PDB file of C-alpha atoms in Angstrom:
ATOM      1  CA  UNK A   7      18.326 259.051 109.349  1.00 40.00           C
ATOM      2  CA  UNK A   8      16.431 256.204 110.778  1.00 45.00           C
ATOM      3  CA  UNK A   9      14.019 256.625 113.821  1.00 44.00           C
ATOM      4  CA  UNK A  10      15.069 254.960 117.429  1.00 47.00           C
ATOM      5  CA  UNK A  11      11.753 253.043 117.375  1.00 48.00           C
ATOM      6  CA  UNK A  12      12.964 251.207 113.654  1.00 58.00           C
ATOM      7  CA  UNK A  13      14.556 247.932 113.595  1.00 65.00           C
ATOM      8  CA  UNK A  14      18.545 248.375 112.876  1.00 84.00           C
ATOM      9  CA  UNK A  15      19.302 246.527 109.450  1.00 91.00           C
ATOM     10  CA  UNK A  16      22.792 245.245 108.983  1.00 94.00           C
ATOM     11  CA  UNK A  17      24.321 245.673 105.641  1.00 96.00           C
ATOM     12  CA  UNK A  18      27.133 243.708 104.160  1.00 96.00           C
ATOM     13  CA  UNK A  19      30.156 245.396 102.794  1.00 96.00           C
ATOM     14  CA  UNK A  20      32.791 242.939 100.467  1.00 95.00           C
ATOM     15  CA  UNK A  21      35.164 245.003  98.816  1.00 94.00           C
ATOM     16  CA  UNK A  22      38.858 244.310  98.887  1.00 92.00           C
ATOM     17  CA  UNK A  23      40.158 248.323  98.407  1.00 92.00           C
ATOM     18  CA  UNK A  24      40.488 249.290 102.563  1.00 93.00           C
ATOM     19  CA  UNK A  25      39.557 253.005 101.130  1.00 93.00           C
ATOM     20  CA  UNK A  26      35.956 251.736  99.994  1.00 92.00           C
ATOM     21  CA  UNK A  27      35.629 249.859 103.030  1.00 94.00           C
ATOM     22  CA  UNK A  28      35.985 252.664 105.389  1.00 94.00           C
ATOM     23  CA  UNK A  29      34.072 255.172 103.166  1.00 93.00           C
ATOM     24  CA  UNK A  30      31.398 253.082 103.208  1.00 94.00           C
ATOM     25  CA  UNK A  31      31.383 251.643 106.811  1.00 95.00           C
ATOM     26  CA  UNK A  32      31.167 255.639 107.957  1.00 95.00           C
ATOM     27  CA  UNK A  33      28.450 256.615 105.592  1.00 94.00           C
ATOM     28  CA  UNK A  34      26.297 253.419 106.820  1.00 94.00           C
ATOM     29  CA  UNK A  35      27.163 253.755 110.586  1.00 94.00           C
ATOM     30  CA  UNK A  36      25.953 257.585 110.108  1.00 93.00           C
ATOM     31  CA  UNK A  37      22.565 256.364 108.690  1.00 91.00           C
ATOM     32  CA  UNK A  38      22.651 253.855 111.717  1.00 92.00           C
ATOM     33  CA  UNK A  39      23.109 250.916 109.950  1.00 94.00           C
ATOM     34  CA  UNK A  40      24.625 247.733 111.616  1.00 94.00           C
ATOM     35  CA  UNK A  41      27.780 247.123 109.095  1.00 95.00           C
ATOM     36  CA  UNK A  42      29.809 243.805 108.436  1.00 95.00           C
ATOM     37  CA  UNK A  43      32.898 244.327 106.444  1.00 96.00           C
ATOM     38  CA  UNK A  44      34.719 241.818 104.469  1.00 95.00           C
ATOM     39  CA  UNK A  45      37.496 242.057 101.917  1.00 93.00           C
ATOM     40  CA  UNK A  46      37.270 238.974 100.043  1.00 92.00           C
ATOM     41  CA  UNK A  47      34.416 236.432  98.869  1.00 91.00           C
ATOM     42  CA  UNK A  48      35.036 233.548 100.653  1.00 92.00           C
ATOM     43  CA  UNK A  49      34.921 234.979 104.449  1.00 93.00           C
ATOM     44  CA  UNK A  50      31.809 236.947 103.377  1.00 93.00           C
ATOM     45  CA  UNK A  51      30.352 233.764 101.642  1.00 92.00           C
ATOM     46  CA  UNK A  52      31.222 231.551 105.182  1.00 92.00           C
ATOM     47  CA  UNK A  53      29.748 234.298 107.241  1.00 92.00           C
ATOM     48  CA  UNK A  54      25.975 234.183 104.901  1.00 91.00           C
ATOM     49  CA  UNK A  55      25.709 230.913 105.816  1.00 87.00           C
ATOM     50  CA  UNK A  56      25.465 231.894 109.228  1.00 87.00           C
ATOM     51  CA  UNK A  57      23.299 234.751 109.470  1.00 86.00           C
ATOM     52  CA  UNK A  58      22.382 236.708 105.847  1.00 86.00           C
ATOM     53  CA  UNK A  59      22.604 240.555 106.457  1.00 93.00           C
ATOM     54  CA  UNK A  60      19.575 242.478 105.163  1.00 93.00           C
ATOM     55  CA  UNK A  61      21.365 243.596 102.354  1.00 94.00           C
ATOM     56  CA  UNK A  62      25.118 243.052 100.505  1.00 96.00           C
ATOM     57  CA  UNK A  63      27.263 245.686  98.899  1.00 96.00           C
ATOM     58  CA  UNK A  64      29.312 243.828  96.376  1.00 94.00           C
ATOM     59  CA  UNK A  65      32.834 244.283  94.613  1.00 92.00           C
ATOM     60  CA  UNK A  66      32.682 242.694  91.058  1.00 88.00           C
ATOM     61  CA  UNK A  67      36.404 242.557  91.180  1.00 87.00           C
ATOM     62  CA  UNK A  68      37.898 240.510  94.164  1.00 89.00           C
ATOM     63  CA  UNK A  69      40.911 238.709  94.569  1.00 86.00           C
ATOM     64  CA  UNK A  70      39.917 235.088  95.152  1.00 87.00           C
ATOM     65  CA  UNK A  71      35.842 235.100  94.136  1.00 88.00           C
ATOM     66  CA  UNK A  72      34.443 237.528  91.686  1.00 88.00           C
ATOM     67  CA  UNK A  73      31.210 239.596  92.816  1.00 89.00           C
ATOM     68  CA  UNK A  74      29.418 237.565  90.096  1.00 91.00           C
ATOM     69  CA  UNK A  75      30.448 234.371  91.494  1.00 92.00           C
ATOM     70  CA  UNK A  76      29.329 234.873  94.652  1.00 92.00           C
ATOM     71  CA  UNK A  77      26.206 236.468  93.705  1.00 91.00           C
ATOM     72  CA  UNK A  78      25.653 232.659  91.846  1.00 90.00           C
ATOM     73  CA  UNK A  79      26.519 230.843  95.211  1.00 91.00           C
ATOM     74  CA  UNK A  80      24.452 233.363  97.265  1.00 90.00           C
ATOM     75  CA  UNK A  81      21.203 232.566  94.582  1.00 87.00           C
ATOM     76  CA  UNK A  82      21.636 228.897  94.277  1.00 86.00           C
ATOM     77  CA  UNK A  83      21.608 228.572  98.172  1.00 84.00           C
ATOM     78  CA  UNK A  84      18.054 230.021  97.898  1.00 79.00           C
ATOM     79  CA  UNK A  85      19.257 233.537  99.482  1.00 84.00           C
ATOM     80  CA  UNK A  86      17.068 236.486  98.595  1.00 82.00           C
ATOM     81  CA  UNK A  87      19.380 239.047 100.308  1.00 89.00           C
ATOM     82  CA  UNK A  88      18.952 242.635  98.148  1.00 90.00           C
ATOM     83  CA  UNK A  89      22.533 242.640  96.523  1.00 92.00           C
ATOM     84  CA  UNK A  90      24.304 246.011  95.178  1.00 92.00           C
ATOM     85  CA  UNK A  91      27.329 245.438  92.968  1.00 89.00           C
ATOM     86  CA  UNK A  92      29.881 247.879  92.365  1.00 90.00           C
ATOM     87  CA  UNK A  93      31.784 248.145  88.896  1.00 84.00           C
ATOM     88  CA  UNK A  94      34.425 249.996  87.550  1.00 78.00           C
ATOM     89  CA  UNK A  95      32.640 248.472  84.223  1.00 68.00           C
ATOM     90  CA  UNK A  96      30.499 250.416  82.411  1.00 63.00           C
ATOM     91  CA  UNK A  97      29.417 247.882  79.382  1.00 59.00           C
ATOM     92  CA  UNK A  98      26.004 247.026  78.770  1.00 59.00           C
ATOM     93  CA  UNK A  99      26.727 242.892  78.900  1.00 63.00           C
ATOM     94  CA  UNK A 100      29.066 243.300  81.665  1.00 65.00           C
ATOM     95  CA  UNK A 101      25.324 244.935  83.811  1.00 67.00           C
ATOM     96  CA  UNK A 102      23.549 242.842  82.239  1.00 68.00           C
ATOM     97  CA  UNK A 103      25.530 239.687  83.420  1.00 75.00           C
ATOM     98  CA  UNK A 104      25.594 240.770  86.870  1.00 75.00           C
ATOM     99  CA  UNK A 105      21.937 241.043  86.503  1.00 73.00           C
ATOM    100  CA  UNK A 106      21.851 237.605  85.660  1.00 75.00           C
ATOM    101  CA  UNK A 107      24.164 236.125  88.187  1.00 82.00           C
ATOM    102  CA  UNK A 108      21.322 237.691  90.496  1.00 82.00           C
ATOM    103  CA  UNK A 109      22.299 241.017  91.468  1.00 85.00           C
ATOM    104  CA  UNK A 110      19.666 243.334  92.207  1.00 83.00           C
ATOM    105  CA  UNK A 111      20.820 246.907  91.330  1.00 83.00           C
ATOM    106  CA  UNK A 112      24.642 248.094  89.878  1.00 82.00           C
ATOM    107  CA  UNK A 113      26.459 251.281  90.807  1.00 84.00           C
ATOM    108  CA  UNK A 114      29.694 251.948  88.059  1.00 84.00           C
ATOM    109  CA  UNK A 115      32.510 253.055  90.151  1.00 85.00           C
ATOM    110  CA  UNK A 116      33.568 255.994  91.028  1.00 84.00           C
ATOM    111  CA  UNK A 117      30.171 256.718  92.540  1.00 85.00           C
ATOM    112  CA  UNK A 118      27.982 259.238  94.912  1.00 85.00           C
ATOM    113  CA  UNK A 119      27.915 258.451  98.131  1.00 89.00           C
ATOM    114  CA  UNK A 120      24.761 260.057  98.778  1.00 86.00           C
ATOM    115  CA  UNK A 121      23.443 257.985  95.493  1.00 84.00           C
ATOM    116  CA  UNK A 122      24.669 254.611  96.701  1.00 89.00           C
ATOM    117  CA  UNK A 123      22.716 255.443 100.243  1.00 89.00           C
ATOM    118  CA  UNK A 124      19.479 256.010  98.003  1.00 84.00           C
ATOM    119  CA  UNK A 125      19.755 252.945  96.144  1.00 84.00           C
ATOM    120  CA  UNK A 126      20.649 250.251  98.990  1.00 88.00           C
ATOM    121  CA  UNK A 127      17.051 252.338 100.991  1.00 86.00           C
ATOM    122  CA  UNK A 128      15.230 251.430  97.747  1.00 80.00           C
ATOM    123  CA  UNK A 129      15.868 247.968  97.886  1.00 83.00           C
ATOM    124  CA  UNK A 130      15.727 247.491 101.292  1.00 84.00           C
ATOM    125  CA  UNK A 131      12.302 249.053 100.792  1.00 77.00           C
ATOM    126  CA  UNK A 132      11.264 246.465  98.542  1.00 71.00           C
ATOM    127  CA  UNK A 133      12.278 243.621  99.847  1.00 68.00           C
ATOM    128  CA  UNK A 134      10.029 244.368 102.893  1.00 65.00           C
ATOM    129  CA  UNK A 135       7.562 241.276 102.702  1.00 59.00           C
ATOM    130  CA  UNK A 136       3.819 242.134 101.015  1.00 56.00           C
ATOM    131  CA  UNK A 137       0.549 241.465 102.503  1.00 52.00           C
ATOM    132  CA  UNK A 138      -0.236 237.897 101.443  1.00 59.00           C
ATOM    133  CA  UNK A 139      -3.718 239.700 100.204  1.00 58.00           C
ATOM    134  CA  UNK A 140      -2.232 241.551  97.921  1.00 68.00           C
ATOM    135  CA  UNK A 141      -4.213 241.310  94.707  1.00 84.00           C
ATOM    136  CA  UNK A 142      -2.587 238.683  92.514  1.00 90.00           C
ATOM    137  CA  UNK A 143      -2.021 241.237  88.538  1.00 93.00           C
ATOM    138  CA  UNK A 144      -2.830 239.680  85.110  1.00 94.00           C
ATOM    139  CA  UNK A 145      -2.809 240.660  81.805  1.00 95.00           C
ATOM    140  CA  UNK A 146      -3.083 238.399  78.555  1.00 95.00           C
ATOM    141  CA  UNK A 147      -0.981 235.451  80.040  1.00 95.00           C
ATOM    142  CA  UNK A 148       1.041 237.451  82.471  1.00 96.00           C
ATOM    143  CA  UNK A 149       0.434 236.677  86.131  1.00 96.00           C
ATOM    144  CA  UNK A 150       2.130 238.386  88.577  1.00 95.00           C
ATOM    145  CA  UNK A 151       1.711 237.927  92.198  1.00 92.00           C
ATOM    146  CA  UNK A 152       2.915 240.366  95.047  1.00 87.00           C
ATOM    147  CA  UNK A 153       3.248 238.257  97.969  1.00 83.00           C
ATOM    148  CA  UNK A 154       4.568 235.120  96.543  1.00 85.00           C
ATOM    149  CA  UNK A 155       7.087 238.060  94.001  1.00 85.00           C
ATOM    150  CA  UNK A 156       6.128 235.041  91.458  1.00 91.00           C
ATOM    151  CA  UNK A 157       5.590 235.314  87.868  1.00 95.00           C
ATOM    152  CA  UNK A 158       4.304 233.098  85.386  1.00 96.00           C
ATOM    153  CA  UNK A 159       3.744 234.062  81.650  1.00 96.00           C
ATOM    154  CA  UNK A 160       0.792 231.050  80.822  1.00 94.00           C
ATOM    155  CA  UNK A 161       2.239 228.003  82.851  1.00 94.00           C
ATOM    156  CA  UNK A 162       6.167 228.903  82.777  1.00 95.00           C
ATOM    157  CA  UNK A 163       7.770 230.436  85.619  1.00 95.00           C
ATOM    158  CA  UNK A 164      10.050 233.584  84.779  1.00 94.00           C
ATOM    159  CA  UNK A 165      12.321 233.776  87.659  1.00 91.00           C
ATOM    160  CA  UNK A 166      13.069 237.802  87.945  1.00 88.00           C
ATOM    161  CA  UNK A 167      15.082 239.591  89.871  1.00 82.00           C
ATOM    162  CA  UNK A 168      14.161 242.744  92.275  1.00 79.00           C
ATOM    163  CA  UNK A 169      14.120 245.611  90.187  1.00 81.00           C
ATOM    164  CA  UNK A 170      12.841 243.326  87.686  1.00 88.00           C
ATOM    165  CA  UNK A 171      10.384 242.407  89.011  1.00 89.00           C
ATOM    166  CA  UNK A 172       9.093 245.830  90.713  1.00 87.00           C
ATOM    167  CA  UNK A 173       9.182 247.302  86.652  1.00 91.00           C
ATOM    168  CA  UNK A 174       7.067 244.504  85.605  1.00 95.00           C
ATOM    169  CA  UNK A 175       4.599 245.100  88.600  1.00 92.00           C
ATOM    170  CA  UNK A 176       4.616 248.879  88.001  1.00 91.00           C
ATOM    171  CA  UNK A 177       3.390 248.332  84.071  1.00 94.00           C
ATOM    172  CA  UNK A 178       0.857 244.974  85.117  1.00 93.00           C
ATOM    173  CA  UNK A 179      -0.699 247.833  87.756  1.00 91.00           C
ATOM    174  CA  UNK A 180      -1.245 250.649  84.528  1.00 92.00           C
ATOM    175  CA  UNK A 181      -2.429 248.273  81.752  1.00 93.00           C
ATOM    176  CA  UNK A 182      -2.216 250.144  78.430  1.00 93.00           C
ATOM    177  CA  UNK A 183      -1.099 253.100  79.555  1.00 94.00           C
ATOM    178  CA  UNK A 184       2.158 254.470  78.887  1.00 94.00           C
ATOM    179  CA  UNK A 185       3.990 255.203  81.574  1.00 92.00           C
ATOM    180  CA  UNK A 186       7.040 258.012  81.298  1.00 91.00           C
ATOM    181  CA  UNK A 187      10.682 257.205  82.108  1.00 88.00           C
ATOM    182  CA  UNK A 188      10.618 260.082  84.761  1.00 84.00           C
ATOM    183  CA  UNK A 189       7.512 258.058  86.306  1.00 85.00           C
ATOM    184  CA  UNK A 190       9.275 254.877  86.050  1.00 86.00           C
ATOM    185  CA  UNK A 191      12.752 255.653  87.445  1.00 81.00           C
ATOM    186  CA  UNK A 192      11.055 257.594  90.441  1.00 77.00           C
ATOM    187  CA  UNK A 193       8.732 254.843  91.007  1.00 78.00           C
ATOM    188  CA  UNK A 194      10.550 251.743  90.812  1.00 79.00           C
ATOM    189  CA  UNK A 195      14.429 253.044  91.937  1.00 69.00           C
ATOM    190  CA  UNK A 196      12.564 255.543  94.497  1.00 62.00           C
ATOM    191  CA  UNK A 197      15.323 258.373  94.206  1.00 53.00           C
ATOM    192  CA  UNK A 198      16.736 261.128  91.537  1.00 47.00           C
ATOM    193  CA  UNK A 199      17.933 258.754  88.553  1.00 51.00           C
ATOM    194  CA  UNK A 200      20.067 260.059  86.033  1.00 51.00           C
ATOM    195  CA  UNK A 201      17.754 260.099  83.503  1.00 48.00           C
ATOM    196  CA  UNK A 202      20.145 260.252  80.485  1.00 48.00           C
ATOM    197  CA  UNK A 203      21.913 256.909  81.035  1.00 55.00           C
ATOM    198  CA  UNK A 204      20.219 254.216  79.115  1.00 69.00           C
ATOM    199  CA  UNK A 205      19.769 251.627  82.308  1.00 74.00           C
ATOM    200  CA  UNK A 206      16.004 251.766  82.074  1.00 83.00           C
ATOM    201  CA  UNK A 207      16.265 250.453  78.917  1.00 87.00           C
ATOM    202  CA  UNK A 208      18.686 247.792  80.071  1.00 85.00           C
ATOM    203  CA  UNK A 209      16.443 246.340  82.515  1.00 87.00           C
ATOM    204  CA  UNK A 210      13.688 246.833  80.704  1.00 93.00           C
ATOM    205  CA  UNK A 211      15.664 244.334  77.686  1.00 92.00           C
ATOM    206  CA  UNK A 212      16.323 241.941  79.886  1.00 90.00           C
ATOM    207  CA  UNK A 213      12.637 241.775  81.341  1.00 94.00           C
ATOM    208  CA  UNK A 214      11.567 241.395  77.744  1.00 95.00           C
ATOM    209  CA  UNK A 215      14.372 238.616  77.066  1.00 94.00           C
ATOM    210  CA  UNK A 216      13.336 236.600  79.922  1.00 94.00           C
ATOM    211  CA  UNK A 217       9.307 237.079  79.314  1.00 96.00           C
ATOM    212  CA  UNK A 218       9.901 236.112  75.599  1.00 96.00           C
ATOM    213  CA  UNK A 219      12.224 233.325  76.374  1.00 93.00           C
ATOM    214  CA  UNK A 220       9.883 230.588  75.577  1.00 90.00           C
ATOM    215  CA  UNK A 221       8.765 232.299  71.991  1.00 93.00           C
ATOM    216  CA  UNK A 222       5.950 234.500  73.293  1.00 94.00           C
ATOM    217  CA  UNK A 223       4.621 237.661  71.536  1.00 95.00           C
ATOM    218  CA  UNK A 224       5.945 241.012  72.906  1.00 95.00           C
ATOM    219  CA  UNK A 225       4.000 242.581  75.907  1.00 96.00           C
ATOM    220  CA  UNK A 226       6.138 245.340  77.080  1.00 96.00           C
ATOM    221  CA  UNK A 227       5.926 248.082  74.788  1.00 96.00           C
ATOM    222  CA  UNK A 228       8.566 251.395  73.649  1.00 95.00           C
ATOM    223  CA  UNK A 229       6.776 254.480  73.061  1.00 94.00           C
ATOM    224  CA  UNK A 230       9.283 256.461  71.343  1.00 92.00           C
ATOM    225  CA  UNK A 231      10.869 259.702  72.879  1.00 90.00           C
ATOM    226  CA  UNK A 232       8.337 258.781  76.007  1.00 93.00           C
ATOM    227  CA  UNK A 233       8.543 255.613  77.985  1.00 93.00           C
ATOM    228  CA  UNK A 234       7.063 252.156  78.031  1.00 96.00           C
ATOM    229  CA  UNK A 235       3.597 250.326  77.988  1.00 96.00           C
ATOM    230  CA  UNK A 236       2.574 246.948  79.083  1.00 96.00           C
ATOM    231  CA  UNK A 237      -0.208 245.991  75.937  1.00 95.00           C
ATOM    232  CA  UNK A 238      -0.579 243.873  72.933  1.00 91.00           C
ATOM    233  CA  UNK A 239       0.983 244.917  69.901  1.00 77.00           C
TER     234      UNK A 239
END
């Protein structure tokens, strides 16, 4: 539960199913969040343009514009909002395209309630803004900087999204060393993981697909039956 003396954040709910809706509206009002409901894409989309919640909870099936539509529109408009999108898909490309249309973090329907709570607090925590003296990370020709969230590898930008992006700083910030999937999954998602799925290694493919999109060598690293390691090979 949120202290008195915190600013009230205002979370976004689009799902068509009136059952979600209220579930969800409940469970947020009881954490004392602010909640905006909306059961199709267009009235949510109209209502961004306005004033962006802090974060958006996001059907990938809806009946006029699909979640990964709108997360394209929300993108392109230059809208950073932390987006959660629910699935009933469970397919690798099916995540990994909602990763790409710019969604932040997936939950596969049915889900926790109490799980869906810890994710949307994870990424509202990182989308808090950084101290612009945050010490810009490098390694080989990997720059990463904190306060800008910019990454370059040599003199191309690689455009990442959140959780992307707070995997890549975790490994710049341990050079070399191998960090666990236990460490990872607390330390990046910030709550009790289900360690047995294979997301990690989703996210941690399409990191390497978009830092090796121009033809450059491997940096992030398996370490079989432990985790991963940002080094040369």
């Amino acid at each position: 539960m949120k202290s008195g003396s915190e600013p009230t954040l205002r979370v976004a709910i689009v799902d068509d199913d009136p059952a979600i809706l209220s579930a969800l509206s409940r469970a947020l009002k009881m954490e004392n969040y602010d909640v905006d409901l909306y059961k199709d894409g267009s009235s949510a989309l109209l209502a961004f343009q306005t004033a962006a919640p802090d974060a958006i909870v996001l059907d990938l099936q809806l009946p006029d514009l699909d979640g990964l539509e709108i997360c394209r529109r929300i993108r392109r408009a230059g809208d950073a909002t932390p987006i959660l999108m629910l699935t009933a898909r469970d397919a690798v490309n099916d995540r990994v395209e909602g990763l790409d249309a710019g969604a932040d973090d997936y939950l596969v329907k049915p889900f926790d309630l109490a799980e869906l709570l810890a994710r949307l607090r994870a990424l509202l925590r990182r989308s808090s803004p950084r101290s612009e003296d945050a010490e810009v990370l490098r390694f080989d020709d990997l720059t990463l900087n904190p306060a800008t969230r910019e990454v370059f590898r040599g003199t191309r930008a690689v455009p990442l999204t959140r959780i992307e992006f707070d995997l890549l700083e975790l490994l710049m910030l341990h050079p070399r060393q191998v960090m666990t999937r236990d460490q990872i999954l607390d330390l990046v998602w910030g709550y009790n993981f289900d360690s047995t799925t294979n997301s990690l290694a989703v996210y941690v493919g399409y990191l390497r697909r978009k830092l090796e999109e121009g033809g450059e060598a491997r940096l992030v690293q398996t370490v079989r039956g432990v985790g991963y390691s940002l080094r040369n090979a």
